[in-house]
């Protein structure tokens, strides 16, 4: 049986994190934990958290560290993630979240943090054409739509443009990524957990690079966070 993994995937909006995380979660048979999907679920169910998060999300602003980490902590303490690990997508986004995450997984530690590296010019093009399933979060694009009339091939849900994929919100999210999230790359590098993976090329090629990076790391385990 393939061993599980505790993996964080970083990368700008549109770097292909969602697509790669779904593929990696199937490969390693561990849950894909996406904070964006979880928050969109809270918004859809109109929970108190969803009501607080909606306006911030629509503007491309970040939700507070406290609210996000409470949600992530609950999820990562469930039996399935405790037993086999997780592919964490969209979190951490700040150093404070990274510190909290290390506490949540302790006494275990992360196996690896992958930084999916794609040039900004390329992600802008991908985001403008991105379309997603409202129900399961599957990703499509205007050049590679679902087989029938914007109906999800995976679950039959409606495939739409995300409300925060407007030009203004995209610009804001990329700006916040540079300011708050990219310092995480240095932080994880310092903790000897970071591996940069070239995110350009076909989805299959990128998945192969990610699996290689993870499997290489298994032969050289670490002891920090
Ligand atoms: P993207 O990476 O394209 O911004 P996500 O689906 O990961 O999309 O997140 C959508 C929105 O959800 C973010 O713009 C932000 O408002 C909120 N969000 C998701 N994860 C976090 C997080 N870890 N901390 C704060 N806000 C978050």
mmCIF file of C-alpha atoms and ligand atoms in Angstrom:
data_model
loop_
_atom_site.group_PDB
_atom_site.id
_atom_site.type_symbol
_atom_site.label_atom_id
_atom_site.label_comp_id
_atom_site.label_asym_id
_atom_site.label_seq_id
_atom_site.Cartn_x
_atom_site.Cartn_y
_atom_site.Cartn_z
ATOM 1 C CA UNK A 1 0.000 0.000 0.000
ATOM 2 C CA UNK A 2 1.261 3.501 -0.841
ATOM 3 C CA UNK A 3 2.219 5.356 2.349
ATOM 4 C CA UNK A 4 0.245 8.505 3.239
ATOM 5 C CA UNK A 5 1.758 11.992 3.267
ATOM 6 C CA UNK A 6 1.478 15.315 5.117
ATOM 7 C CA UNK A 7 1.914 17.838 2.360
ATOM 8 C CA UNK A 8 1.393 21.585 1.933
ATOM 9 C CA UNK A 9 1.142 23.002 -1.588
ATOM 10 C CA UNK A 10 1.948 26.699 -2.040
ATOM 11 C CA UNK A 11 1.656 28.694 -5.237
ATOM 12 C CA UNK A 12 0.083 31.805 -6.666
ATOM 13 C CA UNK A 13 -3.564 31.914 -7.629
ATOM 14 C CA UNK A 14 -3.884 30.020 -10.908
ATOM 15 C CA UNK A 15 -0.638 28.070 -10.418
ATOM 16 C CA UNK A 16 -2.665 24.855 -10.627
ATOM 17 C CA UNK A 17 -2.704 24.012 -6.906
ATOM 18 C CA UNK A 18 -6.294 22.754 -6.968
ATOM 19 C CA UNK A 19 -5.731 20.465 -9.954
ATOM 20 C CA UNK A 20 -2.480 19.030 -8.602
ATOM 21 C CA UNK A 21 -3.819 18.603 -5.069
ATOM 22 C CA UNK A 22 -6.765 16.507 -6.314
ATOM 23 C CA UNK A 23 -4.370 14.303 -8.320
ATOM 24 C CA UNK A 24 -1.930 13.948 -5.401
ATOM 25 C CA UNK A 25 -4.729 13.124 -2.979
ATOM 26 C CA UNK A 26 -5.751 10.217 -5.259
ATOM 27 C CA UNK A 27 -2.145 9.080 -5.694
ATOM 28 C CA UNK A 28 -1.348 9.002 -1.957
ATOM 29 C CA UNK A 29 -4.923 8.143 -0.859
ATOM 30 C CA UNK A 30 -5.163 11.053 1.588
ATOM 31 C CA UNK A 31 -7.811 13.781 1.891
ATOM 32 C CA UNK A 32 -7.464 16.983 -0.128
ATOM 33 C CA UNK A 33 -8.027 19.759 2.404
ATOM 34 C CA UNK A 34 -8.675 23.038 0.554
ATOM 35 C CA UNK A 35 -9.396 26.062 2.737
ATOM 36 C CA UNK A 36 -10.922 27.894 -0.262
ATOM 37 C CA UNK A 37 -13.340 24.992 -0.915
ATOM 38 C CA UNK A 38 -14.153 24.704 2.799
ATOM 39 C CA UNK A 39 -14.857 28.446 3.048
ATOM 40 C CA UNK A 40 -16.975 28.396 -0.125
ATOM 41 C CA UNK A 41 -18.927 25.506 1.471
ATOM 42 C CA UNK A 42 -19.498 27.628 4.606
ATOM 43 C CA UNK A 43 -20.709 30.527 2.428
ATOM 44 C CA UNK A 44 -23.064 28.252 0.514
ATOM 45 C CA UNK A 45 -24.517 26.783 3.725
ATOM 46 C CA UNK A 46 -24.830 30.312 5.177
ATOM 47 C CA UNK A 47 -23.087 29.349 8.432
ATOM 48 C CA UNK A 48 -21.950 32.173 10.765
ATOM 49 C CA UNK A 49 -18.368 31.671 9.471
ATOM 50 C CA UNK A 50 -19.597 31.775 5.861
ATOM 51 C CA UNK A 51 -21.518 34.976 6.495
ATOM 52 C CA UNK A 52 -18.414 36.638 7.929
ATOM 53 C CA UNK A 53 -16.188 35.330 5.136
ATOM 54 C CA UNK A 54 -18.269 36.089 2.032
ATOM 55 C CA UNK A 55 -17.600 39.814 1.554
ATOM 56 C CA UNK A 56 -13.876 39.374 2.252
ATOM 57 C CA UNK A 57 -13.634 36.501 -0.217
ATOM 58 C CA UNK A 58 -15.494 38.384 -2.953
ATOM 59 C CA UNK A 59 -13.021 41.267 -2.613
ATOM 60 C CA UNK A 60 -10.016 38.934 -2.628
ATOM 61 C CA UNK A 61 -9.095 39.744 0.996
ATOM 62 C CA UNK A 62 -7.883 37.129 3.473
ATOM 63 C CA UNK A 63 -10.034 35.706 6.287
ATOM 64 C CA UNK A 64 -8.521 36.178 9.761
ATOM 65 C CA UNK A 65 -5.824 33.708 10.809
ATOM 66 C CA UNK A 66 -7.848 32.793 13.872
ATOM 67 C CA UNK A 67 -11.012 31.793 11.984
ATOM 68 C CA UNK A 68 -9.162 29.896 9.263
ATOM 69 C CA UNK A 69 -6.911 27.995 11.665
ATOM 70 C CA UNK A 70 -9.816 27.001 13.867
ATOM 71 C CA UNK A 71 -11.486 25.471 10.801
ATOM 72 C CA UNK A 72 -8.230 23.793 9.657
ATOM 73 C CA UNK A 73 -7.438 22.535 13.168
ATOM 74 C CA UNK A 74 -10.819 20.808 13.409
ATOM 75 C CA UNK A 75 -10.340 19.173 10.003
ATOM 76 C CA UNK A 76 -6.749 18.011 10.579
ATOM 77 C CA UNK A 77 -7.647 16.484 13.933
ATOM 78 C CA UNK A 78 -10.195 14.159 12.337
ATOM 79 C CA UNK A 79 -9.452 10.448 12.202
ATOM 80 C CA UNK A 80 -8.709 10.182 8.456
ATOM 81 C CA UNK A 81 -6.145 12.990 8.363
ATOM 82 C CA UNK A 82 -4.564 11.843 11.634
ATOM 83 C CA UNK A 83 -4.193 8.336 10.233
ATOM 84 C CA UNK A 84 -2.848 8.934 6.707
ATOM 85 C CA UNK A 85 -2.136 12.653 6.395
ATOM 86 C CA UNK A 86 -3.437 15.319 4.029
ATOM 87 C CA UNK A 87 -2.765 17.495 1.019
ATOM 88 C CA UNK A 88 -3.271 21.017 2.325
ATOM 89 C CA UNK A 89 -4.231 23.565 -0.339
ATOM 90 C CA UNK A 90 -4.650 27.301 0.372
ATOM 91 C CA UNK A 91 -3.143 27.200 3.854
ATOM 92 C CA UNK A 92 -0.922 28.456 5.366
ATOM 93 C CA UNK A 93 -1.075 31.896 3.781
ATOM 94 C CA UNK A 94 0.747 33.783 6.538
ATOM 95 C CA UNK A 95 3.660 32.984 8.871
ATOM 96 C CA UNK A 96 1.212 32.988 11.809
ATOM 97 C CA UNK A 97 -0.825 30.269 10.046
ATOM 98 C CA UNK A 98 2.358 28.253 9.392
ATOM 99 C CA UNK A 99 3.292 28.390 13.085
ATOM 100 C CA UNK A 100 -0.204 27.336 14.101
ATOM 101 C CA UNK A 101 -0.150 24.514 11.551
ATOM 102 C CA UNK A 102 3.083 23.147 13.038
ATOM 103 C CA UNK A 103 1.341 23.059 16.444
ATOM 104 C CA UNK A 104 -1.716 21.326 14.997
ATOM 105 C CA UNK A 105 0.292 18.493 13.394
ATOM 106 C CA UNK A 106 2.665 18.086 16.381
ATOM 107 C CA UNK A 107 4.068 15.719 17.516
ATOM 108 C CA UNK A 108 4.192 14.730 13.843
ATOM 109 C CA UNK A 109 5.662 17.057 11.243
ATOM 110 C CA UNK A 110 5.018 17.965 7.623
ATOM 111 C CA UNK A 111 6.766 15.743 5.090
ATOM 112 C CA UNK A 112 7.222 18.461 2.505
ATOM 113 C CA UNK A 113 6.032 21.862 1.284
ATOM 114 C CA UNK A 114 5.812 22.144 -2.487
ATOM 115 C CA UNK A 115 5.990 25.581 -4.062
ATOM 116 C CA UNK A 116 4.319 25.282 -7.449
ATOM 117 C CA UNK A 117 6.214 27.794 -9.522
ATOM 118 C CA UNK A 118 4.458 29.457 -12.480
ATOM 119 C CA UNK A 119 5.265 32.911 -13.962
ATOM 120 C CA UNK A 120 2.718 35.668 -13.147
ATOM 121 C CA UNK A 121 1.960 36.376 -16.811
ATOM 122 C CA UNK A 122 0.880 32.756 -17.215
ATOM 123 C CA UNK A 123 -1.362 32.673 -14.124
ATOM 124 C CA UNK A 124 -3.183 35.844 -15.228
ATOM 125 C CA UNK A 125 -4.194 34.145 -18.462
ATOM 126 C CA UNK A 126 -5.258 30.968 -16.658
ATOM 127 C CA UNK A 127 -7.388 32.854 -14.097
ATOM 128 C CA UNK A 128 -9.262 34.884 -16.712
ATOM 129 C CA UNK A 129 -10.376 31.693 -18.444
ATOM 130 C CA UNK A 130 -10.877 29.566 -15.288
ATOM 131 C CA UNK A 131 -14.311 28.062 -14.623
ATOM 132 C CA UNK A 132 -15.162 25.878 -11.608
ATOM 133 C CA UNK A 133 -17.908 23.501 -10.513
ATOM 134 C CA UNK A 134 -20.047 25.144 -7.808
ATOM 135 C CA UNK A 135 -20.603 21.791 -6.126
ATOM 136 C CA UNK A 136 -17.357 19.805 -6.193
ATOM 137 C CA UNK A 137 -14.815 22.488 -7.126
ATOM 138 C CA UNK A 138 -13.570 20.667 -10.253
ATOM 139 C CA UNK A 139 -11.605 23.033 -12.497
ATOM 140 C CA UNK A 140 -12.280 23.792 -16.174
ATOM 141 C CA UNK A 141 -11.395 26.612 -18.541
ATOM 142 C CA UNK A 142 -13.005 28.334 -21.496
ATOM 143 C CA UNK A 143 -10.613 26.408 -23.739
ATOM 144 C CA UNK A 144 -11.295 23.081 -21.984
ATOM 145 C CA UNK A 145 -14.961 23.181 -20.855
ATOM 146 C CA UNK A 146 -17.031 20.262 -19.487
ATOM 147 C CA UNK A 147 -18.432 17.862 -22.097
ATOM 148 C CA UNK A 148 -22.006 19.186 -21.887
ATOM 149 C CA UNK A 149 -23.233 22.738 -21.528
ATOM 150 C CA UNK A 150 -21.286 23.904 -18.414
ATOM 151 C CA UNK A 151 -22.421 20.867 -16.420
ATOM 152 C CA UNK A 152 -19.648 19.276 -14.343
ATOM 153 C CA UNK A 153 -18.307 16.005 -15.818
ATOM 154 C CA UNK A 154 -17.552 14.746 -12.305
ATOM 155 C CA UNK A 155 -20.732 15.504 -10.323
ATOM 156 C CA UNK A 156 -23.280 17.180 -12.621
ATOM 157 C CA UNK A 157 -23.025 20.519 -10.770
ATOM 158 C CA UNK A 158 -23.149 23.911 -12.483
ATOM 159 C CA UNK A 159 -19.808 25.147 -13.837
ATOM 160 C CA UNK A 160 -19.345 28.913 -13.438
ATOM 161 C CA UNK A 161 -16.778 31.688 -13.186
ATOM 162 C CA UNK A 162 -15.824 32.191 -9.519
ATOM 163 C CA UNK A 163 -17.141 35.434 -7.990
ATOM 164 C CA UNK A 164 -13.604 36.379 -6.969
ATOM 165 C CA UNK A 165 -12.146 35.748 -10.440
ATOM 166 C CA UNK A 166 -12.833 39.344 -11.481
ATOM 167 C CA UNK A 167 -9.868 41.373 -12.724
ATOM 168 C CA UNK A 168 -9.847 43.552 -9.607
ATOM 169 C CA UNK A 169 -10.076 40.698 -7.085
ATOM 170 C CA UNK A 170 -7.427 38.717 -8.980
ATOM 171 C CA UNK A 171 -5.052 41.714 -8.815
ATOM 172 C CA UNK A 172 -5.714 42.077 -5.081
ATOM 173 C CA UNK A 173 -5.166 38.357 -4.385
ATOM 174 C CA UNK A 174 -1.871 38.321 -6.300
ATOM 175 C CA UNK A 175 -0.746 41.434 -4.407
ATOM 176 C CA UNK A 176 -1.593 39.792 -1.060
ATOM 177 C CA UNK A 177 0.162 36.623 -2.184
ATOM 178 C CA UNK A 178 3.371 38.536 -2.831
ATOM 179 C CA UNK A 179 3.156 40.434 0.435
ATOM 180 C CA UNK A 180 1.964 37.784 2.894
ATOM 181 C CA UNK A 181 2.357 34.365 1.401
ATOM 182 C CA UNK A 182 5.640 34.524 -0.449
ATOM 183 C CA UNK A 183 7.610 35.105 2.830
ATOM 184 C CA UNK A 184 6.408 31.614 3.718
ATOM 185 C CA UNK A 185 8.679 30.283 1.018
ATOM 186 C CA UNK A 186 11.689 31.635 2.932
ATOM 187 C CA UNK A 187 10.238 30.409 6.227
ATOM 188 C CA UNK A 188 9.797 26.842 4.983
ATOM 189 C CA UNK A 189 13.158 26.936 3.257
ATOM 190 C CA UNK A 190 14.697 27.877 6.584
ATOM 191 C CA UNK A 191 12.974 24.825 8.128
ATOM 192 C CA UNK A 192 14.342 22.620 5.337
ATOM 193 C CA UNK A 193 10.868 21.630 4.166
ATOM 194 C CA UNK A 194 10.578 23.468 0.863
ATOM 195 C CA UNK A 195 10.829 22.057 -2.639
ATOM 196 C CA UNK A 196 10.149 24.272 -5.647
ATOM 197 C CA UNK A 197 8.424 22.409 -8.482
ATOM 198 C CA UNK A 198 8.084 23.788 -12.012
ATOM 199 C CA UNK A 199 4.303 24.227 -12.497
ATOM 200 C CA UNK A 200 4.444 24.843 -16.247
ATOM 201 C CA UNK A 201 3.647 22.182 -18.851
ATOM 202 C CA UNK A 202 0.851 19.632 -18.938
ATOM 203 C CA UNK A 203 -0.976 18.662 -15.718
ATOM 204 C CA UNK A 204 0.479 15.128 -16.071
ATOM 205 C CA UNK A 205 4.033 16.458 -16.322
ATOM 206 C CA UNK A 206 3.546 18.615 -13.214
ATOM 207 C CA UNK A 207 2.045 15.701 -11.236
ATOM 208 C CA UNK A 208 5.027 13.520 -12.156
ATOM 209 C CA UNK A 209 7.413 16.228 -10.877
ATOM 210 C CA UNK A 210 5.452 16.572 -7.604
ATOM 211 C CA UNK A 211 5.373 12.797 -6.969
ATOM 212 C CA UNK A 212 9.097 12.617 -7.664
ATOM 213 C CA UNK A 213 9.776 15.446 -5.190
ATOM 214 C CA UNK A 214 7.658 13.796 -2.468
ATOM 215 C CA UNK A 215 9.093 10.323 -2.981
ATOM 216 C CA UNK A 216 12.651 11.701 -3.003
ATOM 217 C CA UNK A 217 11.947 13.430 0.293
ATOM 218 C CA UNK A 218 10.794 10.167 1.895
ATOM 219 C CA UNK A 219 14.297 8.815 1.539
ATOM 220 C CA UNK A 220 15.601 11.928 3.355
ATOM 221 C CA UNK A 221 13.164 12.628 6.230
ATOM 222 C CA UNK A 222 13.316 15.782 8.360
ATOM 223 C CA UNK A 223 12.771 16.489 12.033
ATOM 224 C CA UNK A 224 11.728 20.183 12.050
ATOM 225 C CA UNK A 225 8.026 21.426 12.184
HETATM 226 P P1 LIG B 1 -7.121 31.563 -4.517
HETATM 227 O O1 LIG B 1 -5.870 30.797 -4.181
HETATM 228 O O2 LIG B 1 -7.399 31.618 -5.979
HETATM 229 O O3 LIG B 1 -7.203 32.920 -3.850
HETATM 230 P P2 LIG B 1 -8.712 29.859 -2.731
HETATM 231 O O4 LIG B 1 -9.834 29.017 -3.224
HETATM 232 O O5 LIG B 1 -7.534 29.184 -2.135
HETATM 233 O O6 LIG B 1 -8.357 30.749 -3.988
HETATM 234 O O7 LIG B 1 -9.257 30.914 -1.661
HETATM 235 C C1 LIG B 1 -10.352 31.754 -1.943
HETATM 236 C C2 LIG B 1 -10.471 32.825 -0.849
HETATM 237 O O8 LIG B 1 -10.710 32.187 0.426
HETATM 238 C C3 LIG B 1 -9.228 33.679 -0.609
HETATM 239 O O9 LIG B 1 -9.137 34.788 -1.495
HETATM 240 C C4 LIG B 1 -9.450 34.122 0.848
HETATM 241 O O10 LIG B 1 -10.433 35.141 0.935
HETATM 242 C C5 LIG B 1 -10.039 32.874 1.480
HETATM 243 N N1 LIG B 1 -9.001 31.981 2.062
HETATM 244 C C6 LIG B 1 -8.712 30.710 1.660
HETATM 245 N N2 LIG B 1 -7.726 30.188 2.416
HETATM 246 C C7 LIG B 1 -7.379 31.131 3.305
HETATM 247 C C8 LIG B 1 -6.413 31.212 4.348
HETATM 248 N N3 LIG B 1 -5.577 30.178 4.615
HETATM 249 N N4 LIG B 1 -6.325 32.360 5.075
HETATM 250 C C9 LIG B 1 -7.141 33.396 4.819
HETATM 251 N N5 LIG B 1 -8.070 33.407 3.859
HETATM 252 C C10 LIG B 1 -8.200 32.294 3.095
#
